Amino acid sequence: MSDSNDGVSLGQKMMDNIFFLLAIGIAFPGIFYFAWGLLEIFLFNNKQLSDYLIQTGQFGGK
Amino acid sequence: MPLETPEKWYKPFNREERIWMAIILVWGFIMFLMMPLGHLGKQNVSSETYKTTPDEFRKTADKFIEKYQVRDKDGKRVFRKGIAVVEAPEKEKGDAFLVARSWQYYPILVLRKNKTYRIHMSSLDLQHGFSLQPQNLNFQLLPYYDFVITMSPTETGTSYLICNEYCGYVSKVQAHDTMIGQIIVKE
Amino acid sequence: MSDNKEKMHAPGSLVLALIFLAWFALVYFTQWIALMKNWVVY
Amino acid sequence: MSATDFSDQFRTCQTTGLKVHRPAQRLIWINAVSAVVFLLIGGVMAILIALTKWQAIHLLEQDLFYRFVTAHGTNMLVFWIVFFEMAGLIFGSAVVLGSRFPGIAFGWFNWGLMITGAVMVNVMMFTGKADVMFTAYPPLKAHPLFYLGIILFAVGALLYCFQFLYALVIAKKEGWHKGSLPLFTFGLLTAAIIAIWTLLSGAIAFVPTFLWSLPKTIIPDGSFLRINQVDPEFFRIAFWGFGHSAQQINLAATVAIWYLLAHLTTGAKPVNQKMCRIAFVLYLLGINLGSVHHNLVDPGLSATYRIFNTSYLFYAAVIGSLIHAFSLPAAVETAQRSKGLTRGLFEWLTKAPWSHPGFSGFALSFVIFGFLGGVTGVILSVEQLNMVSHNTLRVPGHFHMTVVGGTTLAFMALTYYVIPLVLQRKLIGEKLAVYQTYIFAVGITIVSAGMTFAGIMGAPRRHYDIEMSNAVFQFPYATAIKPMLSLVGIGAIIAATGLFIFIGIAVLSVFFGEKIEPKVEKHVPPHAAGAA
């Protein structure tokens, strides 16, 4: 932005960039907590109880 | 100072900062490792879940009660305070079912000490909190989710199931704080 | 870096922080030991 | 727009020399006053609930107890905290940077949204149409206006957060401020980013729930807006992205306020800015993953997901907190030592300004938040240990240490500075303010200790009657549980005394305190292009 940035290290520049911070602050929980969580409950653990009962032969399957 | 900033502040750590950073990195790593290592132990949260519906789960639980309900000398079905008492099958012989609904847990399961049981739990209406006392084991029960917990009691006696997730209030005796069930452990 | 810069600036705080960490670890592992006495669940 | 248009809207603070944008000052005033109103409502609820938990008194009836727990939780955890934080965001951007606050009318509009939402929610709760607790887990259904109120409030707060970001951009662009943000503002920036995530999650949780709660007369069957069922685990994941992250805003804001208070009271400067800022960035990376604490014993989730998220990204966020745990006292120690308090290890600490509400509030909230709240929090969030603590009184025990003993106490201490410096009124009862911080700290520590130990013995949270006297079976709890619950009641009386002293001081000072005449001075952007 301004011309006085010369010699300022990359780490400082990154932490001065509020939009970079905003991006990681939304991306990390958005991906790891929220998106992964939805995959868990809607895709990875999606077996029906009735299918399980048929498989194990309990209570006539239903 | 917090209100003023030097132009360049990205500087190396000093000695005590390095010491402290090293210590807390190690401590964080230890705490992280404890959880995977804990899975070698005997107390872990189950990940086994099936999708269900309140209707399906209730019917399955009724069949389970029908099959395994305890009978007295005359062959009559045993109830305690109106709740069926059921001798749960061991893990190898089949699964046990436990229903949570406002404001009751049923049936009353009879378990044997040091035997292992697979217990399916779900709710028929609202969210409920499975809280086994005095062992103080707590799980969350949701409608549409069948949560399978494998457990093995290590002591005999009567344990109580209370609900620790708020599940509504209708009257003095029909309220979240009246929701209670039992688990009986025999030798 | 010179020796002067490497001396402790805030030894008291480091001691306080270490006391805190010791308390943290004590409580943490006490809870694990307490859990091991419970029913077997998995 | 030319920045010089705003030059006559500023005053200069006589104590600190800060340039205060006066329209922004009025926004701070309205948000802070709104916050205290909800704090008062929540405080009255607190004492009624605690006296019900105290089994020997058992004050309220069942239905009122659950209603007031709902009102207490929502008013304290959301309305008091978020209104105060919005005041803090305006303070941290416009006042600290000596900048104008862009969009004053927009700011008032946002406040209007928030207050409308908050009032709607309160009306619904107190008329008994939303006895669903703060968490409002479906299928438990509240009145649609309850959900709508929360959505309005969240939208208002979200717009404030974006406005805060815009204010930071404007400050730099128009040349009000140059270089890196001050550490205090940087901390508030992380809080605002966490808040944006929080409020987005809140929208994801509550918009479908609001549609689901609407009767079929408004949204008929077959309409694409008709939602017949909200998946309970979906709601729990989305809700805790809101409910717990809202408390992580407090964490970041509280730490930022500690740095400010430490500076104002002892002249402390962060020893290493890089270390402090990295700690805040670690919050951004890891802290919101911790929302999964509430779902650790839920069905439908795998152990990998649980462990990864509950560890806040390999404990990155805990390491952030542990950095602050060292760098904050180190900053105070360095400042004190440079004043000649060098004897032994701890002379700097024993001779600290303990009779100063700013310092005592900072130090007490630091200890309660860190030593007690932080430690219990990390332990509750271990996957396996959560089984023996989920939904027991240990959980409220933990967050009364963090949100009440930590954040609220820090906010109180800050208020004692904000009133003279920003709101330009002399404090009434300054001496009482010192005692207030100690009374409040002692009270809330007793409350939390009582809750924690009762929870260890198995006492459930949000439960009316530990004796289960209306149930078919009576479970004989450990006898030690009742003394612990009476500690909750006793502690609550002490803490509420402290709370009401605070509210008394704040309200009297803000409305009747001696006015400090503003020193109106022209202020132009000192770093604007072309400026001298």
PDB file of C-alpha atoms in Angstrom, chain B residues 47-126:
ATOM      1  CA  SER B  47     -18.452 -43.704  16.847  1.00  0.00           C
ATOM      2  CA  GLU B  48     -20.973 -46.341  15.833  1.00  0.00           C
ATOM      3  CA  THR B  49     -24.149 -44.707  14.610  1.00  0.00           C
ATOM      4  CA  TYR B  50     -27.064 -45.657  12.401  1.00  0.00           C
ATOM      5  CA  LYS B  51     -29.724 -43.477  10.883  1.00  0.00           C
ATOM      6  CA  THR B  52     -33.191 -44.264  12.103  1.00  0.00           C
ATOM      7  CA  THR B  53     -36.613 -42.731  12.595  1.00  0.00           C
ATOM      8  CA  PRO B  54     -38.508 -42.503  15.876  1.00  0.00           C
ATOM      9  CA  ASP B  55     -41.094 -44.917  14.512  1.00  0.00           C
ATOM     10  CA  GLU B  56     -38.583 -47.505  13.368  1.00  0.00           C
ATOM     11  CA  PHE B  57     -36.643 -47.292  16.597  1.00  0.00           C
ATOM     12  CA  ARG B  58     -39.724 -47.654  18.775  1.00  0.00           C
ATOM     13  CA  LYS B  59     -40.883 -50.741  16.881  1.00  0.00           C
ATOM     14  CA  THR B  60     -37.448 -52.338  17.094  1.00  0.00           C
ATOM     15  CA  ALA B  61     -37.246 -51.620  20.802  1.00  0.00           C
ATOM     16  CA  ASP B  62     -40.711 -53.110  21.328  1.00  0.00           C
ATOM     17  CA  LYS B  63     -39.613 -56.320  19.581  1.00  0.00           C
ATOM     18  CA  PHE B  64     -36.527 -56.379  21.754  1.00  0.00           C
ATOM     19  CA  ILE B  65     -38.596 -55.995  24.925  1.00  0.00           C
ATOM     20  CA  GLU B  66     -41.033 -58.659  23.738  1.00  0.00           C
ATOM     21  CA  LYS B  67     -38.180 -61.099  23.309  1.00  0.00           C
ATOM     22  CA  TYR B  68     -36.067 -60.432  26.367  1.00  0.00           C
ATOM     23  CA  GLN B  69     -38.416 -59.185  29.098  1.00  0.00           C
ATOM     24  CA  VAL B  70     -37.811 -60.776  32.491  1.00  0.00           C
ATOM     25  CA  ARG B  71     -40.576 -63.130  33.686  1.00  0.00           C
ATOM     26  CA  ASP B  72     -41.385 -64.089  37.258  1.00  0.00           C
ATOM     27  CA  LYS B  73     -42.038 -67.629  38.588  1.00  0.00           C
ATOM     28  CA  ASP B  74     -45.575 -67.647  37.177  1.00  0.00           C
ATOM     29  CA  GLY B  75     -44.313 -66.655  33.766  1.00  0.00           C
ATOM     30  CA  LYS B  76     -45.697 -63.138  34.082  1.00  0.00           C
ATOM     31  CA  ARG B  77     -43.845 -60.213  32.576  1.00  0.00           C
ATOM     32  CA  VAL B  78     -42.007 -58.106  35.143  1.00  0.00           C
ATOM     33  CA  PHE B  79     -42.486 -54.356  35.317  1.00  0.00           C
ATOM     34  CA  ARG B  80     -41.100 -51.832  37.748  1.00  0.00           C
ATOM     35  CA  LYS B  81     -43.190 -48.687  38.163  1.00  0.00           C
ATOM     36  CA  GLY B  82     -44.802 -49.541  34.834  1.00  0.00           C
ATOM     37  CA  ILE B  83     -41.498 -49.866  32.989  1.00  0.00           C
ATOM     38  CA  ALA B  84     -40.573 -53.247  31.527  1.00  0.00           C
ATOM     39  CA  VAL B  85     -37.552 -54.959  33.072  1.00  0.00           C
ATOM     40  CA  VAL B  86     -35.413 -56.603  30.416  1.00  0.00           C
ATOM     41  CA  GLU B  87     -32.468 -58.969  30.707  1.00  0.00           C
ATOM     42  CA  ALA B  88     -30.137 -57.624  28.019  1.00  0.00           C
ATOM     43  CA  PRO B  89     -28.420 -60.183  25.778  1.00  0.00           C
ATOM     44  CA  GLU B  90     -24.660 -60.277  25.806  1.00  0.00           C
ATOM     45  CA  LYS B  91     -22.779 -58.812  22.898  1.00  0.00           C
ATOM     46  CA  GLU B  92     -22.359 -62.162  21.123  1.00  0.00           C
ATOM     47  CA  LYS B  93     -26.069 -63.027  21.317  1.00  0.00           C
ATOM     48  CA  GLY B  94     -27.552 -59.779  20.111  1.00  0.00           C
ATOM     49  CA  ASP B  95     -28.030 -56.091  20.706  1.00  0.00           C
ATOM     50  CA  ALA B  96     -29.915 -54.276  23.447  1.00  0.00           C
ATOM     51  CA  PHE B  97     -32.134 -51.246  22.898  1.00  0.00           C
ATOM     52  CA  LEU B  98     -32.780 -48.275  25.131  1.00  0.00           C
ATOM     53  CA  VAL B  99     -35.410 -45.690  24.348  1.00  0.00           C
ATOM     54  CA  ALA B 100     -35.422 -42.123  25.607  1.00  0.00           C
ATOM     55  CA  ARG B 101     -38.578 -40.113  25.290  1.00  0.00           C
ATOM     56  CA  SER B 102     -40.198 -37.298  27.192  1.00  0.00           C
ATOM     57  CA  TRP B 103     -39.996 -38.063  30.125  1.00  0.00           C
ATOM     58  CA  GLN B 104     -38.892 -41.640  30.547  1.00  0.00           C
ATOM     59  CA  TYR B 105     -36.167 -44.125  29.738  1.00  0.00           C
ATOM     60  CA  TYR B 106     -37.373 -47.592  28.879  1.00  0.00           C
ATOM     61  CA  PRO B 107     -36.866 -50.461  29.332  1.00  0.00           C
ATOM     62  CA  ILE B 108     -34.986 -51.055  32.594  1.00  0.00           C
ATOM     63  CA  LEU B 109     -31.967 -53.076  31.474  1.00  0.00           C
ATOM     64  CA  VAL B 110     -30.559 -55.879  33.619  1.00  0.00           C
ATOM     65  CA  LEU B 111     -26.865 -56.405  32.960  1.00  0.00           C
ATOM     66  CA  ARG B 112     -24.275 -58.789  34.425  1.00  0.00           C
ATOM     67  CA  LYS B 113     -21.027 -57.630  35.918  1.00  0.00           C
ATOM     68  CA  ASN B 114     -18.005 -57.775  33.578  1.00  0.00           C
ATOM     69  CA  LYS B 115     -20.093 -58.951  30.611  1.00  0.00           C
ATOM     70  CA  THR B 116     -20.163 -56.789  27.494  1.00  0.00           C
ATOM     71  CA  TYR B 117     -23.299 -55.361  25.923  1.00  0.00           C
ATOM     72  CA  ARG B 118     -24.062 -53.425  22.784  1.00  0.00           C
ATOM     73  CA  ILE B 119     -26.768 -50.932  23.587  1.00  0.00           C
ATOM     74  CA  HIS B 120     -28.570 -48.989  20.870  1.00  0.00           C
ATOM     75  CA  MET B 121     -29.899 -45.685  22.144  1.00  0.00           C
ATOM     76  CA  SER B 122     -32.079 -43.116  20.506  1.00  0.00           C
ATOM     77  CA  SER B 123     -34.724 -40.585  21.306  1.00  0.00           C
ATOM     78  CA  LEU B 124     -38.299 -40.677  20.082  1.00  0.00           C
ATOM     79  CA  ASP B 125     -38.997 -36.962  20.350  1.00  0.00           C
ATOM     80  CA  LEU B 126     -36.643 -34.302  21.691  1.00  0.00           C
TER      81      LEU B 126
END
